[in-house]
Short mmCIF file of C-alpha atoms in Angstrom, two decimals:
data_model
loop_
_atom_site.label_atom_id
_atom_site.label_comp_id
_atom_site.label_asym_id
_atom_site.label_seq_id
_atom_site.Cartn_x
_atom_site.Cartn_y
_atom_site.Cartn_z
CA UNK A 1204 0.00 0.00 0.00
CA UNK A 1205 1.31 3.37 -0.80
CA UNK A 1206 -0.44 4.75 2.62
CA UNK A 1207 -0.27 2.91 6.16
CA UNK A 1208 -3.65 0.90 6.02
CA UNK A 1209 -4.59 2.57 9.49
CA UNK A 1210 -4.28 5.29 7.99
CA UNK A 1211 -6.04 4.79 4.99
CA UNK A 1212 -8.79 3.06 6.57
CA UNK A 1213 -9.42 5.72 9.09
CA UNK A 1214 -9.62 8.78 5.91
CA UNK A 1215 -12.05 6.24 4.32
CA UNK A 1216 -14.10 6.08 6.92
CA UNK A 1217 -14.34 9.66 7.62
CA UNK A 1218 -15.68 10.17 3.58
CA UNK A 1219 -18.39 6.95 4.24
CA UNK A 1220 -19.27 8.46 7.22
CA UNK A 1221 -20.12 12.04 5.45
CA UNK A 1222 -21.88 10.57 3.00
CA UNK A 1223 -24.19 8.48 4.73
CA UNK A 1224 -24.89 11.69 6.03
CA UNK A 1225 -25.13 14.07 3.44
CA UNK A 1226 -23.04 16.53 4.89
CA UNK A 1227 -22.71 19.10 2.04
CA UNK A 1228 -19.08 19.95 3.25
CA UNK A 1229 -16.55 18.54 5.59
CA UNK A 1230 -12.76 18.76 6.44
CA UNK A 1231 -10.37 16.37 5.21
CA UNK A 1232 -7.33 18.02 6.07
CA UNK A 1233 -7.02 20.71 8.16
CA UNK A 1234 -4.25 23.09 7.72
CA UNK A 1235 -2.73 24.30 10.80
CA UNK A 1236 -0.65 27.22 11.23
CA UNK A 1237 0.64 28.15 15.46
CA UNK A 1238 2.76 30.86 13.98
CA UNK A 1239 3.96 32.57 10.95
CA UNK A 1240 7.47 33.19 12.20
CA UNK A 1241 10.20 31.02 9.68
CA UNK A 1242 13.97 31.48 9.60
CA UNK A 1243 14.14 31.20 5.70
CA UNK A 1244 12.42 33.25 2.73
CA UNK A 1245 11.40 31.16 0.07
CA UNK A 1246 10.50 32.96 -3.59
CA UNK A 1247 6.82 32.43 -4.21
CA UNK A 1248 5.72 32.18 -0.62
CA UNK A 1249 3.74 35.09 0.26
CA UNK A 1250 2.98 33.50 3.98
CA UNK A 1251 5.46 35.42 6.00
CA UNK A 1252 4.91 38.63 4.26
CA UNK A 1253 0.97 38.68 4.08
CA UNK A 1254 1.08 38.04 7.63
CA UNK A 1255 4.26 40.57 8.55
CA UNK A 1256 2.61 42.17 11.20
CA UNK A 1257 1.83 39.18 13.28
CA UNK A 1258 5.36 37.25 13.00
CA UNK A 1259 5.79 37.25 16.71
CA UNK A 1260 2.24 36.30 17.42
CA UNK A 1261 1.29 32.60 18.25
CA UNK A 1262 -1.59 30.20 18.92
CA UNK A 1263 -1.85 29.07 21.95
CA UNK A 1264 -1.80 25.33 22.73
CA UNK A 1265 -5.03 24.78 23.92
CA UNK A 1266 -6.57 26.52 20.42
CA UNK A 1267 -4.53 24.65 18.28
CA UNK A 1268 -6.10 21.63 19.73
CA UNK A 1269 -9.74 22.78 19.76
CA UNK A 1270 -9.38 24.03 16.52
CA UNK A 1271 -8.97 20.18 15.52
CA UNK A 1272 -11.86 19.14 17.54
CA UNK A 1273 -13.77 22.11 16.05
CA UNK A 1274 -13.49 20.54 12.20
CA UNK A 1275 -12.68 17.36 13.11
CA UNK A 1276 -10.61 16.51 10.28
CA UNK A 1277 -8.67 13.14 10.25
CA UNK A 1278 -5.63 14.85 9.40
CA UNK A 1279 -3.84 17.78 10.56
CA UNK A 1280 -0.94 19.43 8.72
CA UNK A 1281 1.25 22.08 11.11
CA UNK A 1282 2.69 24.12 8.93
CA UNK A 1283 3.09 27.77 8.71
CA UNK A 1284 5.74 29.94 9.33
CA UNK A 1285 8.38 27.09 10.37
CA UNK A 1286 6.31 24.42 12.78
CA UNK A 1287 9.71 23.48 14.54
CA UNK A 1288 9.87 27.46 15.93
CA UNK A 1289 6.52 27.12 17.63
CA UNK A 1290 7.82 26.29 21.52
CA UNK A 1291 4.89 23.73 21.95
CA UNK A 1292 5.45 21.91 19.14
CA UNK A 1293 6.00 18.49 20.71
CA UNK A 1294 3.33 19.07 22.91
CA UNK A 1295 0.55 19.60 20.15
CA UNK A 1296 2.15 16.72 18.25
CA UNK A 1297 1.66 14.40 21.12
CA UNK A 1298 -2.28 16.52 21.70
CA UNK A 1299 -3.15 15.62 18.14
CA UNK A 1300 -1.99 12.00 18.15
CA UNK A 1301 -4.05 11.82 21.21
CA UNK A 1302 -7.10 12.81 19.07
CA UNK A 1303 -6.30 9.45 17.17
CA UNK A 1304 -5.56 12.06 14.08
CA UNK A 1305 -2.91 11.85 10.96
CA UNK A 1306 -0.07 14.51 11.60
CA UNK A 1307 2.15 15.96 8.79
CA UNK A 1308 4.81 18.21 10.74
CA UNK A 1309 5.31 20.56 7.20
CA UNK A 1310 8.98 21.61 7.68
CA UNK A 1311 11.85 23.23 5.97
CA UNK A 1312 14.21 20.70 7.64
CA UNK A 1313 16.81 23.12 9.12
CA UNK A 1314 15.63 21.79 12.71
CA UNK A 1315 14.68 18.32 12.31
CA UNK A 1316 17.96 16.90 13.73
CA UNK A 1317 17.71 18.94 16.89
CA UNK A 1318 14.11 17.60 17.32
CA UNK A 1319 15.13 14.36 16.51
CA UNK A 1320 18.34 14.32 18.90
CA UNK A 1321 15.84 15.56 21.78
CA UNK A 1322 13.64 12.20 21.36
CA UNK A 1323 17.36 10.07 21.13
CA UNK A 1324 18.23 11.99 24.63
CA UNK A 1325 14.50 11.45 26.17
CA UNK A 1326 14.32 7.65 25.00
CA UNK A 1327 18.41 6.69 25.79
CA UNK A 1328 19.24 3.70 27.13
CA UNK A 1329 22.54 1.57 26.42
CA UNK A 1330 20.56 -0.37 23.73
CA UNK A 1331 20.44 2.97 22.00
CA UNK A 1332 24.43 2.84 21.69
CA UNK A 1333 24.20 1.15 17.88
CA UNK A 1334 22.19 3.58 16.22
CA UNK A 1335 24.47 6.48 18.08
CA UNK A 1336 27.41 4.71 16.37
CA UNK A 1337 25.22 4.20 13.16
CA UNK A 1338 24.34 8.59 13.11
CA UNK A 1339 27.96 8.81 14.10
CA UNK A 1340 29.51 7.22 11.13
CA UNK A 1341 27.39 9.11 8.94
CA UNK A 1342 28.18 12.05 10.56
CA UNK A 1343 24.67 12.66 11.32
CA UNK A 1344 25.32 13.73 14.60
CA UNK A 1345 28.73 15.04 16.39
CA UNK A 1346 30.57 13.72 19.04
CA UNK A 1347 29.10 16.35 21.57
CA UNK A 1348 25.79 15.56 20.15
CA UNK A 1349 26.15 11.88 21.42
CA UNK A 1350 27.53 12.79 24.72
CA UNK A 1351 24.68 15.00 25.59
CA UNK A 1352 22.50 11.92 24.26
CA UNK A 1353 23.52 10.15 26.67
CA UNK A 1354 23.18 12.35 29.93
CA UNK A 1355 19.16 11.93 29.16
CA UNK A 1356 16.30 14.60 29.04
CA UNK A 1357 15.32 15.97 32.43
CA UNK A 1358 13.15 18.89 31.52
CA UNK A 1359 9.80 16.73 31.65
CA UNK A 1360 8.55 17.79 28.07
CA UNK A 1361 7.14 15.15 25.49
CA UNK A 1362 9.32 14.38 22.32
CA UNK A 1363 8.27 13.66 18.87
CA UNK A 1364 8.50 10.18 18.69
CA UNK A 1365 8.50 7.92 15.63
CA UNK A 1366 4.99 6.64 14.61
CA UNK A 1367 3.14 5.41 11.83
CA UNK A 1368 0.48 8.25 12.63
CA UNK A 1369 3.05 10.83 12.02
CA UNK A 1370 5.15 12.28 9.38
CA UNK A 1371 8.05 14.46 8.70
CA UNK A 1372 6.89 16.21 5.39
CA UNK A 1373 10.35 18.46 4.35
CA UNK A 1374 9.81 21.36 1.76
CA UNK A 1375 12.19 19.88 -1.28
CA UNK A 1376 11.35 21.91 -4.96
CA UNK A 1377 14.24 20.45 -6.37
CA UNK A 1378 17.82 19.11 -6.88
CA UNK A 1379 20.56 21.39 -4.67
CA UNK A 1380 21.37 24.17 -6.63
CA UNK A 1381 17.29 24.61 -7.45
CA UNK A 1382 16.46 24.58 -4.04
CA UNK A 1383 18.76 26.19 -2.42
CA UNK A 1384 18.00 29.26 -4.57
CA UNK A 1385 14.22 29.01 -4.42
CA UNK A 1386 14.62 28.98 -0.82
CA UNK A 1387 17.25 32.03 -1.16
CA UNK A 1388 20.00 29.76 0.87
CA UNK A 1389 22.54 28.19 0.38
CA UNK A 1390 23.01 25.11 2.47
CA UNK A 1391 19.78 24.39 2.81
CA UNK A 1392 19.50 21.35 0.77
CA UNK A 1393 22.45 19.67 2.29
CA UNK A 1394 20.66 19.87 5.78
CA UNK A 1395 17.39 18.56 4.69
CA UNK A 1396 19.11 15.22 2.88
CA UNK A 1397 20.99 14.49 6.43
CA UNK A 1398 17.50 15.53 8.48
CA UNK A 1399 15.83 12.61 5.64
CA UNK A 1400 18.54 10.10 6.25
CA UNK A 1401 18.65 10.58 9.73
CA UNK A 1402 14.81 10.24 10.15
CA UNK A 1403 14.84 6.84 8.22
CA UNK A 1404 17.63 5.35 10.17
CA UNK A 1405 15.45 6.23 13.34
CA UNK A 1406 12.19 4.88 12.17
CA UNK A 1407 10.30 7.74 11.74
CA UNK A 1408 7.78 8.42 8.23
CA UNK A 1409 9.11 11.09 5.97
CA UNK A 1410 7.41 12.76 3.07
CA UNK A 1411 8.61 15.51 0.57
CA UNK A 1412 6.93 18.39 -0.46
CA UNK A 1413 7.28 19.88 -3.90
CA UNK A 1414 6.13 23.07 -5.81
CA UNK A 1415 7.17 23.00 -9.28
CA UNK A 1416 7.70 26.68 -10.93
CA UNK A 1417 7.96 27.88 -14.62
CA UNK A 1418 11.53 26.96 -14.60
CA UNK A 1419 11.62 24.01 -13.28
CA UNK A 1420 12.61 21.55 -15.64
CA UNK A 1421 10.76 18.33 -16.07
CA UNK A 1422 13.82 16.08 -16.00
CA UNK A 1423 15.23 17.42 -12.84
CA UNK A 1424 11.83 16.74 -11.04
CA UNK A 1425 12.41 13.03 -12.29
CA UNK A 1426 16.04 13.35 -10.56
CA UNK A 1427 14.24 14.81 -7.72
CA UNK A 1428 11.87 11.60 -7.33
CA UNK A 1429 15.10 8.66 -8.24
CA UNK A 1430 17.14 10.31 -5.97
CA UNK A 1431 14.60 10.51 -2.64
CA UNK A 1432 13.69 7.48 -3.38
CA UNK A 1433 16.56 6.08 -3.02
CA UNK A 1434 16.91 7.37 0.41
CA UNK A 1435 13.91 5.24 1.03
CA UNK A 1436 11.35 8.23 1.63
CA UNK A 1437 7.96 7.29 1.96
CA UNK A 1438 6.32 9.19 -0.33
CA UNK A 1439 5.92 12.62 -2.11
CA UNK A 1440 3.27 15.37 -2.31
CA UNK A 1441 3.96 17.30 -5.56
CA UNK A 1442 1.77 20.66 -6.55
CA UNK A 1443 2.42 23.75 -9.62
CA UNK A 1444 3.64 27.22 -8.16
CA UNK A 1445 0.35 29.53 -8.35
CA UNK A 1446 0.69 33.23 -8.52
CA UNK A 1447 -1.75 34.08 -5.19
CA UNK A 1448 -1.96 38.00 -4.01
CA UNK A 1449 0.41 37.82 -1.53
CA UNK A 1450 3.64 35.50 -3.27
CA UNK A 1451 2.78 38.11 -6.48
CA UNK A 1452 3.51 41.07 -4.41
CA UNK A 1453 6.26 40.26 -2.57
CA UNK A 1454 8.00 38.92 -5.76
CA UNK A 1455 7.77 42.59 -7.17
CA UNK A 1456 8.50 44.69 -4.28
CA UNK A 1457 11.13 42.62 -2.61
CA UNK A 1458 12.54 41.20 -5.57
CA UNK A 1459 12.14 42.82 -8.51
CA UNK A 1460 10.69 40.76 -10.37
CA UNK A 1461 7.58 39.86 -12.87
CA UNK A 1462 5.30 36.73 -11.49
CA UNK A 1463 4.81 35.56 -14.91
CA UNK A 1464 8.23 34.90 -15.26
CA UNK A 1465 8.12 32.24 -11.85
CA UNK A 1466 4.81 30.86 -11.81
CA UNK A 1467 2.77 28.48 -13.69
CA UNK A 1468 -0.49 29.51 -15.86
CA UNK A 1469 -2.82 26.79 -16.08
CA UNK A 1470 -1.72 25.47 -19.94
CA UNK A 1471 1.84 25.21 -18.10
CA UNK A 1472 1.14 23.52 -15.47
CA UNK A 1473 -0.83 20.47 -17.81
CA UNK A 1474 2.65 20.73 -19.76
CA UNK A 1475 5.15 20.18 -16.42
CA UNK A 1476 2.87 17.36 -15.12
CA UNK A 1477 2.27 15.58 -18.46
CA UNK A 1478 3.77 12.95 -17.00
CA UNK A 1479 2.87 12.76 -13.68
CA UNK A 1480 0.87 9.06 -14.05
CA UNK A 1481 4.29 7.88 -15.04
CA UNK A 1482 5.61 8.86 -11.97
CA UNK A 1483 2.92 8.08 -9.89
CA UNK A 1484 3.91 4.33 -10.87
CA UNK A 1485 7.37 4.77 -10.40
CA UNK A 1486 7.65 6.46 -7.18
CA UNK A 1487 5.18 6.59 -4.38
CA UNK A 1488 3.11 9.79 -5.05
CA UNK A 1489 0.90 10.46 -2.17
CA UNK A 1490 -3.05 11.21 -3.16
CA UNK A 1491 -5.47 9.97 -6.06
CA UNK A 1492 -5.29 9.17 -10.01
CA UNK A 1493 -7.89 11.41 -10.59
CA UNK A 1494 -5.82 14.37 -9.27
CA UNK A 1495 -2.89 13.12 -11.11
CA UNK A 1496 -5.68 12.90 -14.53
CA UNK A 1497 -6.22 16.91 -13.70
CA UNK A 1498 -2.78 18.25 -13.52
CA UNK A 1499 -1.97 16.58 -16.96
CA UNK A 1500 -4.36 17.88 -18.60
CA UNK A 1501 -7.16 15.11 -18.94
CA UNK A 1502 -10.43 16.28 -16.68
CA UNK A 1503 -11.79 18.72 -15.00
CA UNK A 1504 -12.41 18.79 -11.65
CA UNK A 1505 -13.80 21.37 -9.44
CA UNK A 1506 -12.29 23.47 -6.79
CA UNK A 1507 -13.12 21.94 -2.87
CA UNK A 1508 -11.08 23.97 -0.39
CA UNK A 1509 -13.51 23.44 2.22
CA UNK A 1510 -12.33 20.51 2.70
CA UNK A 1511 -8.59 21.73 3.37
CA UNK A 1512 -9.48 24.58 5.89
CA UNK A 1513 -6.93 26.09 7.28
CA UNK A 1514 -6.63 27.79 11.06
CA UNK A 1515 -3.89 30.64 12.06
CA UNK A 1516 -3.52 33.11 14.25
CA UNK A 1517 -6.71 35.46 12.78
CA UNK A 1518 -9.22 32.77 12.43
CA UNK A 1519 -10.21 30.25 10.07
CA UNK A 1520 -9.03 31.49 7.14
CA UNK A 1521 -10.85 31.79 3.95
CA UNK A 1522 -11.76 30.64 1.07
CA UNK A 1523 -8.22 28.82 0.90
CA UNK A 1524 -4.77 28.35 2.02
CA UNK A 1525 -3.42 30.43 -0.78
CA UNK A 1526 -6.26 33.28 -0.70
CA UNK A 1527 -7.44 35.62 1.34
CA UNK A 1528 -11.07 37.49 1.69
CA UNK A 1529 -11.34 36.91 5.66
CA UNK A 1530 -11.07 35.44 8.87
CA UNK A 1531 -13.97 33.82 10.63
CA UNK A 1532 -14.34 33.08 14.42
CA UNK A 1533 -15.44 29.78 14.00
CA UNK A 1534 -15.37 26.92 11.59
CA UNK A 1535 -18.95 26.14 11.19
CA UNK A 1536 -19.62 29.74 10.43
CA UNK A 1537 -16.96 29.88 7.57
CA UNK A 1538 -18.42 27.07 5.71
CA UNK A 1539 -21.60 28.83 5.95
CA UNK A 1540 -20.93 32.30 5.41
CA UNK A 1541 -18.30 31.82 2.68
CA UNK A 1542 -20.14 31.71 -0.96
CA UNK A 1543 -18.12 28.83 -2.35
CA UNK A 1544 -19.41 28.97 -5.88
CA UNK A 1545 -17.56 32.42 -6.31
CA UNK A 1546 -14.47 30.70 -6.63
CA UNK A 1547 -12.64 27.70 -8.86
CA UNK A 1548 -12.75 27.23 -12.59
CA UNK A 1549 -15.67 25.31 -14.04
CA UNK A 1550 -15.61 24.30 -17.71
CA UNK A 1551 -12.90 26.09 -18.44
CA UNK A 1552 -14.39 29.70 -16.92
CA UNK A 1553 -12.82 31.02 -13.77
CA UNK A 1554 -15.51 32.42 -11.37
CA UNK A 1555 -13.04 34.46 -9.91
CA UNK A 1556 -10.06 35.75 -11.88
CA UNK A 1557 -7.71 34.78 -9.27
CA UNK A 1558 -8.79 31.23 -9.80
CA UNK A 1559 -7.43 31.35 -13.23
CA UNK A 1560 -4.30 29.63 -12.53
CA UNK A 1561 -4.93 27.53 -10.00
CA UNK A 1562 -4.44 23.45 -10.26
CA UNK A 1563 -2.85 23.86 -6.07
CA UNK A 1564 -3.28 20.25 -3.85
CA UNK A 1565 -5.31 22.30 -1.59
CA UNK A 1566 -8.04 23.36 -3.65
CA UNK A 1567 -8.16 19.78 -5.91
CA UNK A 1568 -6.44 17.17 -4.74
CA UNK A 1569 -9.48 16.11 -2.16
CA UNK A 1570 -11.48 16.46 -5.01
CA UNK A 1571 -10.77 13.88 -6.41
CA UNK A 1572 -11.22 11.81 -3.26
CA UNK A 1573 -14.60 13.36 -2.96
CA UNK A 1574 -16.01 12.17 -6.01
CA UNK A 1575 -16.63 15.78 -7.68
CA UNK A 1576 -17.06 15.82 -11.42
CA UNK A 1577 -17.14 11.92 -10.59
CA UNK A 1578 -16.72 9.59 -13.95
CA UNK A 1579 -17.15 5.57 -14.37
CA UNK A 1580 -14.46 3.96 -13.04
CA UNK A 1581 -13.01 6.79 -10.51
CA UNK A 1582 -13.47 4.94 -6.92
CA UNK A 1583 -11.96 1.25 -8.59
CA UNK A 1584 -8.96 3.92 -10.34
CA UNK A 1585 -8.64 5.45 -6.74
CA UNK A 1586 -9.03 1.93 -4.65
CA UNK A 1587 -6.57 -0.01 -6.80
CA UNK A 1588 -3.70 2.79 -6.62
CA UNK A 1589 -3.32 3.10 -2.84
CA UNK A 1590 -4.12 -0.39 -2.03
CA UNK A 1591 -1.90 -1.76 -4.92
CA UNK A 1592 1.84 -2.58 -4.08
CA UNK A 1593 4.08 0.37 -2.71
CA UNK A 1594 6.72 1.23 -5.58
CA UNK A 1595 9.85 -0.23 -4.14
CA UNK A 1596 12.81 2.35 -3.21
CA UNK A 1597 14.42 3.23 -6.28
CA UNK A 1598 18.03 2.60 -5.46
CA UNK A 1599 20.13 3.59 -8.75
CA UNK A 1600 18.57 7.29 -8.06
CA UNK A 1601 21.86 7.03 -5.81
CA UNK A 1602 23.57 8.28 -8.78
CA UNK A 1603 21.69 11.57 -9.99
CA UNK A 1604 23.82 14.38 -9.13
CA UNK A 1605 21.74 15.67 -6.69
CA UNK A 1606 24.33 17.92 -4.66
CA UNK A 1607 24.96 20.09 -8.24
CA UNK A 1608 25.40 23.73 -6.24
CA UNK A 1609 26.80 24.63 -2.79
CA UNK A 1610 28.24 21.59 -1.76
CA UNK A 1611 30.74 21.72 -4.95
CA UNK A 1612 31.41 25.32 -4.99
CA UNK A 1613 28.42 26.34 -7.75
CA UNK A 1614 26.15 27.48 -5.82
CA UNK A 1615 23.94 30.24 -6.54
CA UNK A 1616 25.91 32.39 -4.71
CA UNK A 1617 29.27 31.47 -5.75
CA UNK A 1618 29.62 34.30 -8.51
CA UNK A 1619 29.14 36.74 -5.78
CA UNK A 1620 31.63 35.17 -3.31
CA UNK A 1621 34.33 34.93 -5.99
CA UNK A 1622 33.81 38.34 -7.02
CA UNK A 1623 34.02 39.50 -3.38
CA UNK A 1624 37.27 37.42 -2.67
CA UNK A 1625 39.01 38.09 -5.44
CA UNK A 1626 42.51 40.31 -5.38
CA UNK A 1627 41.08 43.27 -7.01
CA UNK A 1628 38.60 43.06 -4.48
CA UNK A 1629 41.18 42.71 -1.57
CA UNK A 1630 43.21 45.70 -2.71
CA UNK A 1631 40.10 47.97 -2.75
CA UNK A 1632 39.45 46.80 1.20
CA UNK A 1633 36.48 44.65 0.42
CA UNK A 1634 36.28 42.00 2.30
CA UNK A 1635 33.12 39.17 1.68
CA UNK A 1636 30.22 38.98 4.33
CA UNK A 1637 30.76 35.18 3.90
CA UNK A 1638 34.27 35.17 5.34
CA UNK A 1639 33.54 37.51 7.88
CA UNK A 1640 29.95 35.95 9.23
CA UNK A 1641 29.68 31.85 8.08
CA UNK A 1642 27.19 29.67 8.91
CA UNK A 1643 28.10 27.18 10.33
CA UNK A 1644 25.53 23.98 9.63
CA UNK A 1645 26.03 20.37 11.37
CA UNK A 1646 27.53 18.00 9.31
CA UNK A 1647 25.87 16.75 6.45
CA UNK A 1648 26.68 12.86 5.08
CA UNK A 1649 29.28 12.60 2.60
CA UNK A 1650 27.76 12.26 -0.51
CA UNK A 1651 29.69 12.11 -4.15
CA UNK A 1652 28.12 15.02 -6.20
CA UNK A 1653 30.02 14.15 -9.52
CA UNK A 1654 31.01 16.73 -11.75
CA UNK A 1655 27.50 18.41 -12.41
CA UNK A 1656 27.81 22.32 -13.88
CA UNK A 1657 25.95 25.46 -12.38
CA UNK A 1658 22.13 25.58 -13.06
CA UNK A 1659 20.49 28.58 -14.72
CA UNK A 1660 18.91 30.66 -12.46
CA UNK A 1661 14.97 29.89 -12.37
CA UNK A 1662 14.44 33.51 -11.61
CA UNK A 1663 16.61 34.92 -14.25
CA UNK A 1664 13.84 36.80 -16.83
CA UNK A 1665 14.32 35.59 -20.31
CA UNK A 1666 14.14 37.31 -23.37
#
């Protein structure tokens, strides 16, 4: 099975149950958002700017949880902002688990291995000492790291355990070079393959989480897939970069640039995913055939994003994750107040014109598990790919040149740091804000990148 049977078994259930019922609309997923604070600034998300005056606010525990209860939704994605900066994180982990729901922690990766070292500390014992020497040789973890380890957690507070209720879901929209610049650092890539690797070798469920934009190129999503794969991930969520109010604004004023040139229009998006089925047999591609039918290009389906409502800091937040027309108190008075068939495309027409473009997960991947715009055949298409076999890890993706940027010296930033470095530059008395200030990362595994040239810049307008 592509998906845990608990866990598929308990989201079936949840759709039977509605239907017997009749309920017009219901919550699949609920998006969750404690904070909008994050420690990176990703092109083409408008979250942390659309929401700039209320970075240091939070949710508070006790709503995060009764905003579950409140929709009821089988599964609950924390995302925001960065999940791993909100300071009760474990805590509403181990709150929604306790509601017997689904958890996706939606992360950047940059603090997975301090999570993960926290649950090694809270759970050591001496039988613990072989996966220590396991992270060790992989230079997953440092000799301090394994010393602290071993002196135990005494502060009382839950850890995120390992579960087949819960996964890591780590933001990855591409190979290194690609996402390190759409995530505008370098670095970053390298720290989410060790968080991955590190996550597997401790038992825990991981999932990636792609956007693909106007310049991403079909075969390096392919690489993308072979080479996660390989590292045994459990599956992939995969949806085109829409141009929503607030990532369209922020890609003008802060970076000076045109949103045509970055995101997808609707004919593009049918072009990227044209072969999407493809991979959906070839790698483990988390949600339904129908979806999969939409993005390339061979049905329609129509928009449900009341059934991925998502909660933050203002309210419940409508009519989607991506768009914004208000905040409502309560859930129940969203779904009722909201006049859904304002928004979405249907045959073709979009009822708003900021629905043009859309083809997001959030809007129509449930639909497909919903039966909308339903056709002969769907629920056997749907049944037979997530209880069919799991696609086996794809082991030869091993070789894709996945580490193509920073971690060989062409990263996006590598022009700049020559340039900055160079004599001429030293004689003048410039000296680089890289030698001066560097990051310094943990230890990523040691990985042979093979001799793969600079990437184009995704951003770069073209003529």
């Amino acid at each position: 099975m592509r998906f845990p049977l608990a866990l598929t078994a308990k989201i079936a259930r949840h759709i039977v149950k509605h239907k017997l019922l009749r309920t017009p609309k219901f919550a699949l997923v609920l998006q969750l958002e404690p904070l909008h604070t994050c420690n990176l600034t990703c092109t083409g998300c408008g979250r942390i700017r659309e929401y700039s005056t209320n970075l240091k606010d939070m949710m508070s525990l006790e709503d995060c949880l009764e905003s579950a209860q409140e929709c009821d939704a089988p599964m609950v994605s924390i995302c925001g902002g960065e999940p791993l900066i909100y300071p009760k994180l474990e805590e509403l982990v181990a709150g929604l688990l306790a509601q017997r729901r689904i958890v996706y922690v939606c992360t950047n990766g940059m603090f997975m291995r301090k999570k993960m070292k926290d649950y090694l500390a809270g759970a050591y014992c001496p039988d613990l000492e072989p996966v220590l020497a396991k992270l060790l040789a992989e230079k997953l973890i440092t000799d301090q790291d394994a010393e602290t380890i071993r002196k135990g957690k005494s502060d009382g507070r839950p850890t995120i355990k390992p579960t087949q209720w819960m996964y890591w879901n780590v933001h990855i929209d591409g190979l290194e070079y690609t996402h390190d610049l759409i995530v505008e650092r370098e670095g970053v890539f390298k720290e989410c393959v060790a968080a991955i690797r590190m996550a597997k070798l401790l038992g825990y469920q991981v999932a990636t989480n792609t956007t693909v934009y106007k310049e991403t190129e079909v075969k390096e999503i392919e690489e993308m897939f072979a080479f996660f794969s390989s590292l045994e991930v459990d599956g992939h969520t995969i949806s085109p970069g829409y141009e929503y109010d607030a990532a369209k604004k922020d890609m003008v004023k802060r970076l000076n640039k045109q949103p045509e040139d970055f995101f997808l229009t609707r004919r593009m998006t049918r072009q990227k995913f044209a072969k999407i089925q493809e991979w959906g047999q070839r790698f483990t591609i988390f949600g339904t055939p129908v979806y999969q039918e939409f993005l390339a290009g061979k049905r329609e389906l129509t928009c449900t994003a009341w059934a991925i409502p998502t909660r933050n800091i203002k309210g419940w937040k409508a009519p989607c994750y991506l768009m914004t027309d208000g905040h409502y108190p309560r859930y129940r008075e969203m779904l009722e107040q909201v006049d859904w068939d304002k928004y979405g495309v249907v045959d073709g027409v979009a009822r708003d014109p900021r629905c043009e473009n859309c083809m997001v997960h959030c809007g129509y991947e449930q639909s497909g598990a919903l039966g909308t715009n339903f056709k002969r055949g769907d629920n056997w298409k749907n049944f037979k790919y997530n209880f069919g076999p799991k696609p086996k890890p794809y082991y030869p993706g091993r070789q894709v040149n996945a580490f193509n940027g920073f971690s060989i010296g062409k990263g996006h930033l590598a022009e700049a740091k020559a340039a900055i470095n160079s004599p001429r530059a030293a004689m003048n008395g410039a000296q680089s804000a890289f030698s001066r200030k560097e990051t310094k990362a943990e230890p990523a595994p040691a990985h042979d990148p093979g001799d793969a040239t600079p990437r184009a810049d995704p951003l770069a307008k073209k003529d």
